[in-house]
Amino acid sequence: MKALERKLLGDLRRIWAQAATIALVLACGVASFVAMRGAYASILRERDAFYAEQRFGDVFASVERAPSSLVPRLELVEGVARVHTRIVKDVLLPMEGAVMPSVGRIVSLPSHGEPPIAAPRLRAGRWIEPGRDDEVMLLESFAIAHELTPGTTLDAVIGGTKRQLRVVGVAMSPEYVFAVGPGGMMSDPKRFGVLWMDERAVAAAFRMDASFNDVTLALQPGANETAVVAGVREVLRPYGVFAAHGRARQVSNHVLDGELEQLSSYAVVAPAIFLGVAAFLINVVLVRTLSLQRAQIATLKALGYTDREIAAHYLELVLAMLLGGALLGVALGELLGRGMISLYRPFFRFPALAFRLDVQTAALASAISVAVGAAGAFLAIRSAVRIPPAEAMLPEAPARYRRPWLEALGLARLFGPPSRMVLRELVRRPLRAALSVVAIALATATVVSGRFGEDAVSLLFDTLFDRAQHDDLEVTFDRPLPASVRGEIAALPGVIVAEGRRVVPVRVRAGHLHRDVALVAHGSSAEAPSLRALPRWPMEPFEPPLAGVVVNDKLAEILAIAPGDAVELELLEGDRRVVRAVVAARIDEMFGLNVHASRETVRRLAGEEGNVSSVLLTVDPPEEDRLLQRLAELPHVVSIARRKDVVTQFHDQADHMAVTTTILTLMGATIAFGVVYNQARIALSTRSRDLASLRVLGFTRAEVSAMLLGELGVYVVLGVPLGWRAGQVLVGAIAATADPESYRMPVHVSLATYAFATLITVAAAAASALVVRRRVDQLDLVSVLKARE
């Protein structure tokens, strides 16, 4: 073993604790990159393969009812490669042992074989036999949730008639990777499922012979999707188009894309924080190490070692820390990545979603960490090896300090000697102090951002369910019904209050811009308080204008409209009339893109006499079960949503966030520990002679420790509030990655989160300070005072 190699091992033994903390911070950065980037790549790879194998469609459209003879016209739309029409209907599924009926979506399958587009993938059992009207294939997530296997049966209310269906197969579909029922926000396998049935059986059940109400299209390579959507919409227009859009707006794909976009953003932000702190720590440690080894560097030069060889030696020292951190980070990243994928599996259903450690990702993470660490070390090594041997043999010249401004103003008399020493250290090394404060702030910000998800869910939960919704049940119909249905339901045993609700699907246009949204009718303050208020944050009462409509801010931004502008509303149901309305106001709203108006305005615009789309109910708890059974038997009911079930779902999904919070908390604590520990060790090695002198002069161990650790305390005191603000910025960046057309996440951080982040940072700093305090107590005064400066 060569001399420099033995020296390298000796240096690593001397600074092993500092090297370990640096490696840990670096490992956090590499682990977060490997885990998030790996999870992103794994989901993306699985998605693309699944979509390709099952021939996922490019354009989707739904229509009220169109003749099958329309298919040749759809095929003639420029850019269309294949067309697949089908019948899609929602039904109720009264499940055995369940009080609440589930919602099933019946999707027709061709009688002659697999559909050319969006074919379900069989996972168990067999395909349905042509012509059999009692056989279904079930969506796998629903089948698992209800323990249904091939050979079992389930009931379905089809066309108002309860029928028994036999499960012959279990399947997955690219259209239902994220399966969410009508009007739902979350995936609930127990409450929503898909049933594939033979086309002739579905047509007969819903009286849609030679007709379809849903179409998917595959495009030719290079086709203009926008033009195709417009062409399809034009062909279907006479038959009542509900929606026509590209793959990006397909519900399941839209949610998945949003999640992937967030994951991709996190994979950049989190590693950048850790790698930046690691580079700072490497620079600080190396500068002090090189300062203490000036004489050794001079001796090496005198023995004939070149600057390049000496620089390479110290780079090897840095690389030993970096490679250790990178290897640990890759191993931790794989572990975390597997954990992340296991959290995604219940919500995003793929045939074989698994975390795959990508060699390219691991190599990229290692290369970035080495590059960042080497950049932190470069200047320190460069300046150290350039010193001539004769100069390096001399003790380092004392720094030329100016009189601190506090002492110049005479304010130093207000402080005792220990406090003055702390202030002098801070003022004399402002850059190092500033970077230390920033590092502590980043540690605090990491913990704040880790708990943001829980804060956001709590806020959404509180706003949506505690403040805005006061109903127990919402009964939704398959079509608008006369207002008298409210009275019929109100008369059922167990109903306390029944309120009709009208929501009209409309396409709102302003010039060439348009969006498909919901026109929601509201009662005035003169009427009885509504069971469903507008979810806003902060919560404020909403009074619909006497005339005109109100649009939420996001919709106004998309359509570039303001109060006083006129918009065109094309109703997507009924007689599909096109009307004009004036925008009376804009409001801030947390969910979706909506247009709001008074009940009277909606009646006038829709040309109807108070129809309702659903009925909201408050119920007598002891009568709830019997009431649910009665409601499920009513005609035209397609779904029954119970508020407490949705609340439970919210809580279940929030539990998954605890894992993410714990991981980010540990990472934030690692940064705080690493920063404080390394700064304390540097301060101890730099000022050990001063501290030993103070001990000889009669200062106690506690007073000497206070002088050393007081400086670190100032870093924490200044860094934590800065971390709160940095956390807000980070949280704002995270919130911005959410799909703004689905929901707007308020940038809200609770006091509990600030307190938690502060506690974690202070605890980590205190733990590292205690470790260094033991070294202060163990100072060998004689050897320290004899040591050459």
CSV table of N, CA and C in Angstrom, one decimal, residues 11 62 84 95 114 116 135 139 155 181 216 226 250 317 333 360 367 385 399 426 491 524 606 614 639 669 757:
chain,number,residue,atom,x,y,z
A,11,ASP,N,-7.0,9.5,7.4
A,11,ASP,CA,-7.8,10.6,7.4
A,11,ASP,C,-9.3,10.2,7.6
A,62,SER,N,-69.0,10.4,-25.9
A,62,SER,CA,-70.3,9.8,-25.5
A,62,SER,C,-71.5,10.6,-26.0
A,84,HIS,N,-64.7,2.0,-32.6
A,84,HIS,CA,-65.4,1.0,-31.8
A,84,HIS,C,-66.5,1.6,-31.1
A,95,MET,N,-75.4,-5.5,-3.3
A,95,MET,CA,-74.5,-6.6,-3.0
A,95,MET,C,-75.0,-7.2,-1.7
A,114,GLU,N,-63.0,-10.1,-29.3
A,114,GLU,CA,-62.4,-8.9,-28.6
A,114,GLU,C,-62.7,-7.6,-29.3
A,116,PRO,N,-61.8,-4.1,-31.0
A,116,PRO,CA,-60.6,-3.6,-31.6
A,116,PRO,C,-59.9,-2.6,-30.8
A,135,GLU,N,-74.2,-13.6,-18.5
A,135,GLU,CA,-72.8,-13.7,-18.1
A,135,GLU,C,-72.1,-12.4,-18.2
A,139,LEU,N,-64.7,-6.2,-13.3
A,139,LEU,CA,-63.4,-5.5,-13.1
A,139,LEU,C,-62.7,-6.1,-11.9
A,155,ASP,N,-76.3,-9.6,-8.2
A,155,ASP,CA,-77.5,-9.0,-8.7
A,155,ASP,C,-77.3,-7.6,-9.2
A,181,GLY,N,-66.3,6.0,-9.8
A,181,GLY,CA,-67.7,6.0,-10.2
A,181,GLY,C,-68.2,7.4,-10.7
A,216,THR,N,-65.1,4.8,-29.0
A,216,THR,CA,-63.7,5.1,-28.9
A,216,THR,C,-63.0,4.9,-30.2
A,226,THR,N,-57.0,17.2,-32.2
A,226,THR,CA,-58.0,18.3,-32.1
A,226,THR,C,-58.9,18.3,-33.2
A,250,GLN,N,-59.5,11.6,-20.7
A,250,GLN,CA,-60.1,10.4,-20.2
A,250,GLN,C,-59.9,10.3,-18.7
A,317,LEU,N,-10.5,11.3,-1.0
A,317,LEU,CA,-11.1,11.4,0.3
A,317,LEU,C,-12.6,11.7,0.2
A,333,GLY,N,-33.0,3.9,-1.8
A,333,GLY,CA,-33.9,4.3,-2.8
A,333,GLY,C,-34.7,3.2,-3.3
A,360,GLN,N,-29.8,2.8,-15.2
A,360,GLN,CA,-29.5,4.2,-15.7
A,360,GLN,C,-29.9,5.2,-14.6
A,367,ALA,N,-23.9,9.7,-10.4
A,367,ALA,CA,-23.1,10.7,-11.1
A,367,ALA,C,-23.4,12.1,-10.6
A,385,VAL,N,-3.7,23.2,-2.5
A,385,VAL,CA,-2.5,22.6,-3.2
A,385,VAL,C,-1.6,23.7,-3.9
A,399,ALA,N,-6.6,35.2,10.7
A,399,ALA,CA,-7.5,36.0,9.8
A,399,ALA,C,-7.5,37.5,10.4
A,426,LEU,N,-19.9,34.8,14.7
A,426,LEU,CA,-21.0,34.9,13.6
A,426,LEU,C,-20.6,36.0,12.7
A,491,ALA,N,-91.4,11.6,1.5
A,491,ALA,CA,-92.5,10.9,2.2
A,491,ALA,C,-92.0,9.5,2.6
A,524,SER,N,-81.8,31.1,-3.0
A,524,SER,CA,-81.4,32.4,-2.4
A,524,SER,C,-81.4,32.3,-0.9
A,606,ALA,N,-82.6,26.6,-19.0
A,606,ALA,CA,-82.9,25.2,-19.4
A,606,ALA,C,-84.3,25.1,-20.0
A,614,SER,N,-80.8,15.3,-8.7
A,614,SER,CA,-80.6,14.4,-7.6
A,614,SER,C,-81.3,15.0,-6.4
A,639,SER,N,-77.3,6.0,-8.6
A,639,SER,CA,-76.3,6.0,-7.5
A,639,SER,C,-76.8,6.6,-6.3
A,669,ALA,N,-34.7,15.5,9.5
A,669,ALA,CA,-33.9,15.4,10.7
A,669,ALA,C,-32.5,15.1,10.4
A,757,ALA,N,-42.4,20.6,12.8
A,757,ALA,CA,-41.1,20.8,12.0
A,757,ALA,C,-40.1,21.5,13.0
